[in-house]
């Protein structure tokens, strides 16, 4: 289903939960609504479902305005954060509910339930009650139940929040696969950026009721359009005075501009590890933290504190070591504008070499 | 709790004290009644029970209590629903007034009904004109029983409704269920255990009511004399065996109901 939203607004009393949000979603896409808790993501989802009425703005499904349609008539499936399974019904009963309500013939209900039980890997659990299932199984029942009446749009509210980390990983790829197979347009809400980046075709970053940016995970990472997006996605350090870093002296032309530097923008090593040594400067290792698959290195360049990663294959560093630091790029922003600045010395040198 | 109280002598002492308390206060008197009623043998017990007035009073009590329970199921379920789901001025006052019948001496309740429904009152007068009288007739018994057992169903339904996740209802809506269907297929099944256990407690309490009923029923033997008043009368006329026989029937009914309620509740907990 093609979904379009125009100028959507929602207030709860004095609190402006959703501010003038516009977006459109192509058929068959999996969209992640990502942002901090209380940012308005769930309100947007609930308005799409018809569980909440917008104060202003239009919601269009297939180009038709659905604002005045109740949830019963929107042709959606909704997976709730805590699943909201019917406690007094078995797995089968839960999945069949939407079909019985829609007065499907008995034989087709049976077929459809069997199909979904198979699809969600719940065979053998049909007669169980929700309290007899694990968190992951409940999640799959909720998913099967929402899909049963063949909705055109699937909405998922923090679908993995209540599941422990290890199974969450499994379920994520399972969900991705399932949605790919069914080709159903889906929107899910999450506050976990890894989840959004891993699962979604496109991410919409929502903060304080505003849609900050919409794009593929790679676009958003590479080209953040607002300081909020830049700092929310990935890890980063804010540097007050970027012009003090070697290669970024030009930043002095914009007073009041700060820099955001990601760990992966920074390269460190012994002098012999660099090809363009002139673009590096000397720093000092402050602190090392073992991250399981790499080192997280905190270092000081002049008075600036930076963070970067270092491969476990490379020579082990120690706090206090002197080291060469190359900052590849910085994301600069001030009150009006934001842009990405590459290390000038590095670019110059590459130009000369060609 | 300090470790002193977990000491096994203390534990033993506490347990024994509680046991003793139960035995002296509850078990012994109950056994006494069974003993008393059977002291003259089974034949005498059967005679006491089948004594027409005794049997009629038991029958009347059960029927009146059943009617009162049905009324309480309907009104109690509705009241519980309204008090939880609706927000209106005076809601919390109403909610706290639900417990009034528990707190009020039942004789006061009886007096209230007496004044409210007597022939001099507008309601009594109006009923008289329509050709039937409430006071000193069976309707008065039902009214007294309904009043006294009013809180049971409400208080049993309320926590279940509060517990119900609103998302369950919303889930039903998103799957296409109307409000009516959602009520009958999602909300009502969640309320049912409360309705059942509340109704059973109300029934058992209605069977036992004395104070409110005795003032309004008229107590005509064979017509408006309920079991508890019959017991009182038998004691007054020095027929302890007759009183004990009817008591045994009431007691056994109460036990059965209590056991059923417990059974239902434990099933709900494991379910």
PDB file of C-alpha atoms in Angstrom, chain A residues 102 163 187 226 317 328:
ATOM      1  CA  UNK A 102     -14.676 -10.631   9.279  1.00  0.00           C
ATOM      2  CA  UNK A 163      12.764  -9.422  24.094  1.00  0.00           C
ATOM      3  CA  UNK A 187       6.360   0.661   9.329  1.00  0.00           C
ATOM      4  CA  UNK A 226      20.557  18.195  10.899  1.00  0.00           C
ATOM      5  CA  UNK A 317      48.656   0.896  22.597  1.00  0.00           C
ATOM      6  CA  UNK A 328      39.624  12.491   7.727  1.00  0.00           C
TER       7      UNK A 328
END
